[in-house]
XYZ file of C-alpha atoms in Angstrom:
445
model
C -32.980 42.433 -22.239
C -34.337 39.065 -23.417
C -36.892 37.804 -20.829
C -35.414 34.283 -20.748
C -31.947 35.652 -20.036
C -33.437 37.928 -17.326
C -35.042 34.985 -15.492
C -31.878 32.870 -15.799
C -29.940 35.675 -14.089
C -32.578 35.948 -11.366
C -32.406 32.201 -10.720
C -28.621 32.268 -10.550
C -28.676 35.125 -8.063
C -31.409 33.422 -6.069
C -29.163 30.392 -5.554
C -26.217 32.570 -4.647
C -24.317 31.378 -7.723
C -21.546 33.186 -9.488
C -19.453 31.604 -12.203
C -15.714 31.918 -12.578
C -13.448 30.308 -15.127
C -11.544 27.387 -13.675
C -7.868 28.138 -13.763
C -5.600 25.113 -13.594
C -2.629 25.983 -11.430
C 0.311 23.717 -12.198
C 2.108 24.732 -8.996
C 2.784 21.684 -6.828
C 2.141 23.638 -3.625
C 1.312 21.253 -0.796
C -0.095 23.735 1.708
C -3.078 26.019 2.039
C -3.201 29.268 3.987
C -6.100 29.986 6.317
C -6.787 33.433 7.783
C -8.616 33.585 11.111
C -10.918 36.334 12.395
C -7.952 38.294 13.743
C -6.235 38.306 10.355
C -3.602 35.768 11.425
C -2.499 33.478 8.623
C -1.865 29.780 9.298
C -0.360 27.303 6.846
C -1.877 23.820 6.808
C -0.297 20.829 5.091
C -2.367 18.940 2.562
C -2.850 15.191 3.051
C -0.597 13.319 0.647
C -3.556 12.069 -1.375
C -4.144 15.695 -2.407
C -0.578 16.141 -3.666
C -0.467 13.213 -6.093
C 0.493 14.286 -9.594
C -2.022 13.730 -12.384
C 0.454 11.635 -14.403
C 0.810 9.253 -11.468
C -2.936 8.642 -11.339
C -3.149 8.100 -15.092
C -0.212 5.672 -15.102
C -2.132 3.030 -13.141
C -3.123 -0.044 -15.111
C -6.851 0.307 -14.482
C -6.701 3.983 -15.506
C -4.975 3.162 -18.786
C -7.109 0.130 -19.622
C -10.481 0.696 -17.968
C -10.965 4.473 -17.766
C -11.627 6.860 -20.615
C -12.813 10.427 -21.073
C -16.582 10.757 -21.089
C -17.261 12.101 -24.568
C -20.950 12.606 -23.724
C -20.159 15.083 -20.979
C -20.729 18.619 -22.212
C -19.988 20.531 -19.023
C -18.110 23.770 -19.583
C -14.630 23.808 -18.082
C -15.597 26.363 -15.459
C -15.904 25.986 -11.710
C -19.088 27.512 -10.298
C -18.673 29.190 -6.915
C -21.682 29.263 -4.641
C -22.841 31.212 -1.635
C -21.596 29.791 1.664
C -25.111 28.760 2.670
C -25.290 26.476 -0.370
C -22.195 24.523 0.730
C -23.545 24.281 4.274
C -26.898 22.989 3.068
C -25.354 20.427 0.723
C -23.150 19.003 3.484
C -26.169 18.784 5.783
C -28.110 16.851 3.139
C -25.534 14.064 2.869
C -26.865 10.875 4.539
C -24.100 10.527 7.110
C -23.691 9.584 10.754
C -20.602 11.747 11.048
C -20.736 15.484 11.548
C -19.675 17.186 8.312
C -19.493 20.788 9.477
C -18.557 23.739 7.288
C -16.074 26.522 8.013
C -13.378 28.472 6.198
C -10.863 25.649 6.423
C -13.310 23.133 4.944
C -14.148 25.620 2.197
C -10.472 25.958 1.278
C -10.299 22.201 0.720
C -13.539 22.157 -1.280
C -12.118 24.921 -3.467
C -8.923 22.912 -3.970
C -10.816 19.802 -5.066
C -13.245 21.684 -7.303
C -10.519 23.878 -8.791
C -6.901 22.797 -9.036
C -7.626 19.095 -8.434
C -10.747 18.787 -10.585
C -9.044 16.511 -13.142
C -7.755 14.260 -10.357
C -11.316 14.133 -9.023
C -12.504 13.048 -12.470
C -10.089 10.103 -12.403
C -10.997 9.149 -8.833
C -14.698 9.225 -9.694
C -13.971 6.617 -12.354
C -11.622 4.580 -10.133
C -14.104 4.468 -7.255
C -16.106 1.902 -9.218
C -13.280 -0.581 -8.588
C -12.827 0.107 -4.892
C -15.950 1.525 -3.225
C -17.813 -1.815 -3.111
C -14.791 -3.327 -1.307
C -14.598 -0.404 1.143
C -18.314 -0.471 1.866
C -18.355 -4.216 2.526
C -15.397 -3.978 4.935
C -16.814 -0.967 6.799
C -20.260 -2.542 6.998
C -18.820 -5.724 8.510
C -17.397 -3.693 11.421
C -20.396 -1.358 11.795
C -18.410 1.688 10.623
C -20.171 4.717 9.034
C -20.029 4.211 5.277
C -18.945 7.801 4.624
C -15.501 6.665 5.795
C -15.157 4.975 2.398
C -13.816 8.361 1.230
C -10.854 8.183 3.609
C -8.616 6.602 0.915
C -9.456 9.545 -1.363
C -7.410 11.838 0.859
C -4.970 9.134 1.944
C -3.856 7.703 -1.405
C -6.021 9.234 -4.169
C -7.306 5.654 -4.648
C -3.899 4.276 -5.637
C -3.321 0.799 -4.086
C 0.435 1.091 -4.688
C 0.830 4.537 -3.104
C 3.789 4.953 -0.741
C 4.100 8.135 1.341
C 7.304 9.964 2.166
C 7.339 8.263 5.581
C 6.593 4.770 4.249
C 2.817 4.552 4.720
C 1.602 2.196 1.995
C -1.500 1.230 0.051
C -5.000 2.591 -0.356
C -5.388 3.081 3.395
C -1.770 4.181 3.961
C -0.813 1.766 6.717
C 2.502 2.211 8.448
C 4.478 -1.032 8.764
C 3.942 -1.596 12.500
C 0.212 -0.788 12.414
C -0.326 -2.980 9.367
C 1.319 -5.950 11.078
C -0.644 -5.252 14.260
C -3.842 -5.664 12.222
C -2.792 -8.865 10.518
C -1.266 -7.575 7.291
C 1.750 -9.632 6.250
C 4.816 -7.687 5.136
C 8.075 -9.347 4.110
C 10.523 -9.256 1.216
C 8.032 -10.865 -1.181
C 4.622 -9.758 0.113
C 3.113 -6.472 1.268
C -0.552 -6.966 2.088
C -0.942 -3.257 2.782
C -1.307 -3.043 -1.018
C -4.028 -5.690 -1.097
C -7.309 -3.735 -1.522
C -9.452 -6.336 0.255
C -7.213 -7.295 3.188
C -6.131 -3.701 3.841
C -9.770 -2.511 3.810
C -10.778 -5.006 6.487
C -7.683 -4.127 8.517
C -8.550 -0.414 8.233
C -12.148 -1.038 9.333
C -10.874 -2.993 12.336
C -8.447 -0.193 13.228
C -11.145 2.480 12.912
C -13.427 0.430 15.171
C -10.693 0.217 17.812
C -10.038 3.958 17.607
C -13.732 4.684 18.091
C -13.678 2.593 21.287
C -10.956 4.944 22.529
C -12.339 8.344 21.486
C -16.076 7.870 20.883
C -16.036 10.654 18.257
C -15.533 10.035 14.543
C -13.683 13.279 13.871
C -11.172 12.386 16.571
C -11.014 8.862 15.143
C -9.909 9.975 11.693
C -7.522 12.518 13.220
C -5.986 9.639 15.199
C -5.923 7.516 12.044
C -3.674 10.169 10.521
C -1.313 11.069 13.354
C -1.788 8.265 15.877
C -3.890 8.152 19.058
C -0.939 9.377 21.142
C -0.829 12.729 19.309
C -4.587 13.187 19.627
C -4.370 12.472 23.362
C -1.554 15.031 23.668
C -3.719 17.626 21.887
C -6.620 16.863 24.236
C -4.312 17.283 27.227
C -2.859 20.573 25.931
C -6.380 21.937 25.381
C -7.262 21.281 29.041
C -9.269 18.157 28.305
C -11.432 19.355 25.407
C -12.620 16.508 23.170
C -14.007 18.427 20.196
C -11.813 18.220 17.094
C -12.217 21.916 16.330
C -11.307 22.802 19.926
C -8.063 20.790 19.905
C -7.342 21.788 16.286
C -4.445 24.218 17.092
C -2.644 21.564 19.137
C -2.587 18.912 16.423
C 0.278 18.302 13.945
C 0.089 20.534 10.872
C -1.035 17.817 8.465
C -3.682 16.530 10.861
C -5.182 20.020 11.114
C -6.082 19.659 7.468
C -7.083 16.020 7.657
C -10.652 16.312 8.901
C -11.396 19.342 6.677
C -9.994 17.424 3.704
C -12.163 14.431 4.584
C -15.276 16.615 4.720
C -14.303 18.181 1.384
C -13.785 14.717 -0.151
C -17.317 13.716 0.908
C -18.604 16.922 -0.640
C -16.796 16.680 -3.991
C -17.441 12.952 -4.514
C -21.171 13.661 -4.188
C -21.538 17.152 -5.717
C -19.044 16.952 -8.594
C -21.759 17.655 -11.164
C -22.512 20.989 -9.499
C -18.883 21.942 -10.215
C -18.893 20.769 -13.839
C -16.552 17.832 -13.154
C -17.067 14.928 -15.546
C -16.287 11.481 -14.127
C -14.091 9.283 -16.265
C -16.083 6.555 -17.987
C -15.428 3.190 -16.378
C -15.243 -0.026 -18.316
C -15.240 -2.512 -15.474
C -12.669 -5.257 -16.067
C -13.791 -8.818 -16.639
C -14.760 -10.818 -13.572
C -11.987 -12.329 -11.526
C -11.554 -15.415 -9.391
C -8.834 -16.733 -7.102
C -6.764 -19.889 -6.938
C -4.632 -21.141 -4.038
C -1.036 -22.016 -4.866
C 1.308 -24.187 -2.801
C 4.372 -23.626 -4.988
C 6.320 -20.511 -5.929
C 5.446 -19.051 -9.308
C 6.626 -15.933 -11.120
C 4.163 -13.642 -12.898
C 6.243 -13.936 -16.065
C 5.749 -17.710 -16.072
C 1.982 -17.220 -15.949
C 1.947 -14.432 -18.540
C 4.077 -16.414 -21.018
C 2.239 -19.738 -20.822
C -1.268 -18.229 -20.684
C -0.415 -15.498 -23.209
C -1.764 -12.668 -21.052
C -0.557 -9.209 -19.991
C 1.815 -9.371 -17.028
C 0.700 -5.863 -16.006
C -2.845 -7.139 -15.569
C -1.571 -9.857 -13.224
C 0.328 -7.181 -11.256
C -2.782 -5.011 -11.081
C -4.882 -7.876 -9.739
C -2.213 -8.952 -7.240
C -0.549 -5.742 -5.989
C 0.528 -7.359 -2.713
C 3.343 -9.331 -4.368
C 6.413 -7.103 -4.326
C 8.742 -9.088 -6.615
C 6.235 -10.576 -9.072
C 6.507 -13.869 -7.165
C 3.630 -15.703 -5.475
C 5.372 -17.370 -2.531
C 3.360 -20.578 -2.371
C 6.317 -22.503 -0.926
C 6.041 -20.469 2.287
C 2.327 -21.094 2.752
C -0.732 -21.531 0.494
C -1.019 -18.176 -1.282
C -3.776 -16.532 -3.292
C -3.458 -15.670 -6.968
C -6.214 -13.581 -8.558
C -6.830 -13.943 -12.295
C -9.599 -13.099 -14.775
C -12.234 -15.836 -14.651
C -11.456 -16.993 -18.181
C -7.840 -17.751 -17.197
C -8.533 -19.828 -14.072
C -9.184 -23.092 -15.931
C -6.331 -22.360 -18.323
C -3.990 -22.031 -15.337
C -5.191 -25.353 -13.860
C -4.819 -27.146 -17.216
C -1.301 -25.791 -17.778
C -0.064 -25.656 -14.182
C 3.005 -27.890 -14.626
C 4.048 -26.036 -17.786
C 3.745 -22.736 -15.910
C 5.926 -23.933 -13.026
C 8.507 -25.327 -15.437
C 8.822 -22.341 -17.770
C 12.217 -20.658 -17.311
C 12.182 -21.585 -13.612
C 15.990 -21.740 -13.347
C 16.163 -18.057 -14.324
C 13.029 -16.574 -12.752
C 13.109 -18.538 -9.477
C 16.789 -18.513 -8.562
C 16.727 -19.503 -4.874
C 18.511 -22.869 -4.606
C 17.369 -25.392 -2.001
C 20.681 -27.321 -1.887
C 24.149 -26.102 -2.822
C 27.263 -28.269 -3.299
C 30.567 -27.069 -1.820
C 33.596 -27.073 -4.118
C 36.246 -29.170 -2.291
C 38.392 -29.877 -5.346
C 39.898 -26.414 -5.694
C 43.235 -25.690 -3.891
C 42.762 -24.214 -0.413
C 43.619 -20.516 -0.378
C 46.084 -19.531 2.331
C 46.426 -15.878 3.214
C 49.934 -14.364 3.168
C 49.613 -13.624 6.871
C 48.865 -17.273 7.647
C 51.799 -18.424 5.515
C 54.112 -16.057 7.387
C 52.920 -17.487 10.703
C 53.682 -20.997 9.517
C 57.128 -19.886 8.442
C 57.796 -18.693 11.998
C 57.400 -22.180 13.373
C 53.659 -22.367 14.039
C 53.107 -25.171 11.529
C 53.367 -28.756 12.701
C 55.771 -31.257 11.191
C 54.971 -33.707 8.461
C 53.295 -36.125 10.863
C 51.699 -33.339 12.929
C 47.981 -32.821 13.426
C 47.682 -29.889 11.021
C 49.763 -31.296 8.190
C 47.777 -31.276 4.985
C 46.983 -34.782 3.753
C 47.163 -36.538 7.138
C 44.796 -35.039 9.698
C 42.869 -36.888 12.412
C 40.071 -36.048 14.811
C 38.731 -37.769 17.901
C 35.072 -38.812 17.733
C 32.978 -37.142 20.408
C 29.998 -38.733 22.117
C 26.909 -38.510 19.938
C 28.786 -37.458 16.779
C 27.919 -39.069 13.474
C 29.966 -39.553 10.349
C 27.759 -36.985 8.597
C 28.539 -34.348 11.215
C 32.262 -35.078 11.120
C 32.268 -34.947 7.325
C 30.452 -31.606 7.288
C 32.775 -30.058 9.896
C 35.832 -31.116 7.948
C 34.627 -30.277 4.440
C 34.578 -33.856 3.180
C 32.027 -36.598 2.583
C 30.904 -39.706 4.465
C 32.040 -41.885 1.587
C 35.567 -40.451 1.734
C 35.729 -40.890 5.513
C 34.690 -44.543 5.209
C 37.255 -45.233 2.495
C 40.019 -43.404 4.341
C 39.414 -45.266 7.615
C 38.156 -48.604 6.350
C 34.756 -48.107 7.958
C 32.042 -50.400 6.575
C 28.925 -49.437 8.511
C 27.550 -46.091 9.704
C 28.188 -46.535 13.427
C 31.315 -45.097 14.998
C 32.592 -45.356 18.565
C 33.153 -42.269 20.747
C 36.825 -41.713 21.582
C 38.052 -43.342 18.400
C 40.501 -41.354 16.261
C 39.715 -41.240 12.573
C 41.531 -39.673 9.690
C 39.708 -36.867 7.871
C 42.429 -36.136 5.293
């Protein structure tokens, strides 16, 4: 045997390394099976961020325009498998405040990320360049351990527009009520759960509050997933134990996999090279800036006048649900590439005017058509025929109807109630001014 090959084999064995070909399983299975010491098998649900299809990740604007395959990466497409002690040691070496313990469940999630999900990991490694600085700044401002920046990896696979099967939305997967509780606006036009910056600060605030309740970061992220009530129930059912791994059997199925998945995400986002995973190359987009708008504007108006890609505007402003910045409601932020900010200011009136009658269709004032013949239902006509209609000079006779002015009423109110105008009332009754005496009868038709 060649001496160099002999020593390579010795080194590999010394590190407990064996190499197996990475097999890409296209099955969309969303569970893993864990076998305990007694041979009992338990199925654990994967967090939804681990079930996102590859095509969905690649369809994002920043993936299509700012990520590309790293042609300089020459890793073989195989997934090395190491001795258990290697995984334990690597997790211990991560500079974290949180306990990142290893066990069979954690290993199952590491294997999933390094095997079946390795191409998704490659995309997320590229996408993290857009989001991690935002996450770190938000977490730092609330004194939260920075390793929690990997929470959106398992929550949303770093997709700001992700929506779960139960309606959790955005990078941090806020439910509607929780998002509003932490200051995120959600209405028909805006969903700030999709805003990377605002949702990150809301998430940091929420995590801080959960830590005040539980005082343990593993319990905090379990509560982030299933709610503090469910964690408290699990603590109660376990006779008051407050260790995540002690209350583990009493948690909802998905939450049982949540902490292990989080530990695995920390592992794979730091040790991807050891598993031959090449990060996508990131071409960071041009710098952006914001402008405050006090009028409604449609993305298509901006894209047309400034001759830019409407999808880029959507990518930079994911919180706007209908492509409309609702500046009429309150001053609202629009984010644009720096080179378009001055262009927007210089062409602002042209932008607001472009195709506004089609793109911004909400009318402020609507005229009522009083010229068309009044429709009378057959049932109403039948009732009149039975003697319920008044005579020619009666109160309800069309063309000669009067009302008595009540105290405080104005001509405008009377006109509105009787589907006519002030001008017609004045002409019909010979009224010259705008004042009218209570108790006076005036004709309305």
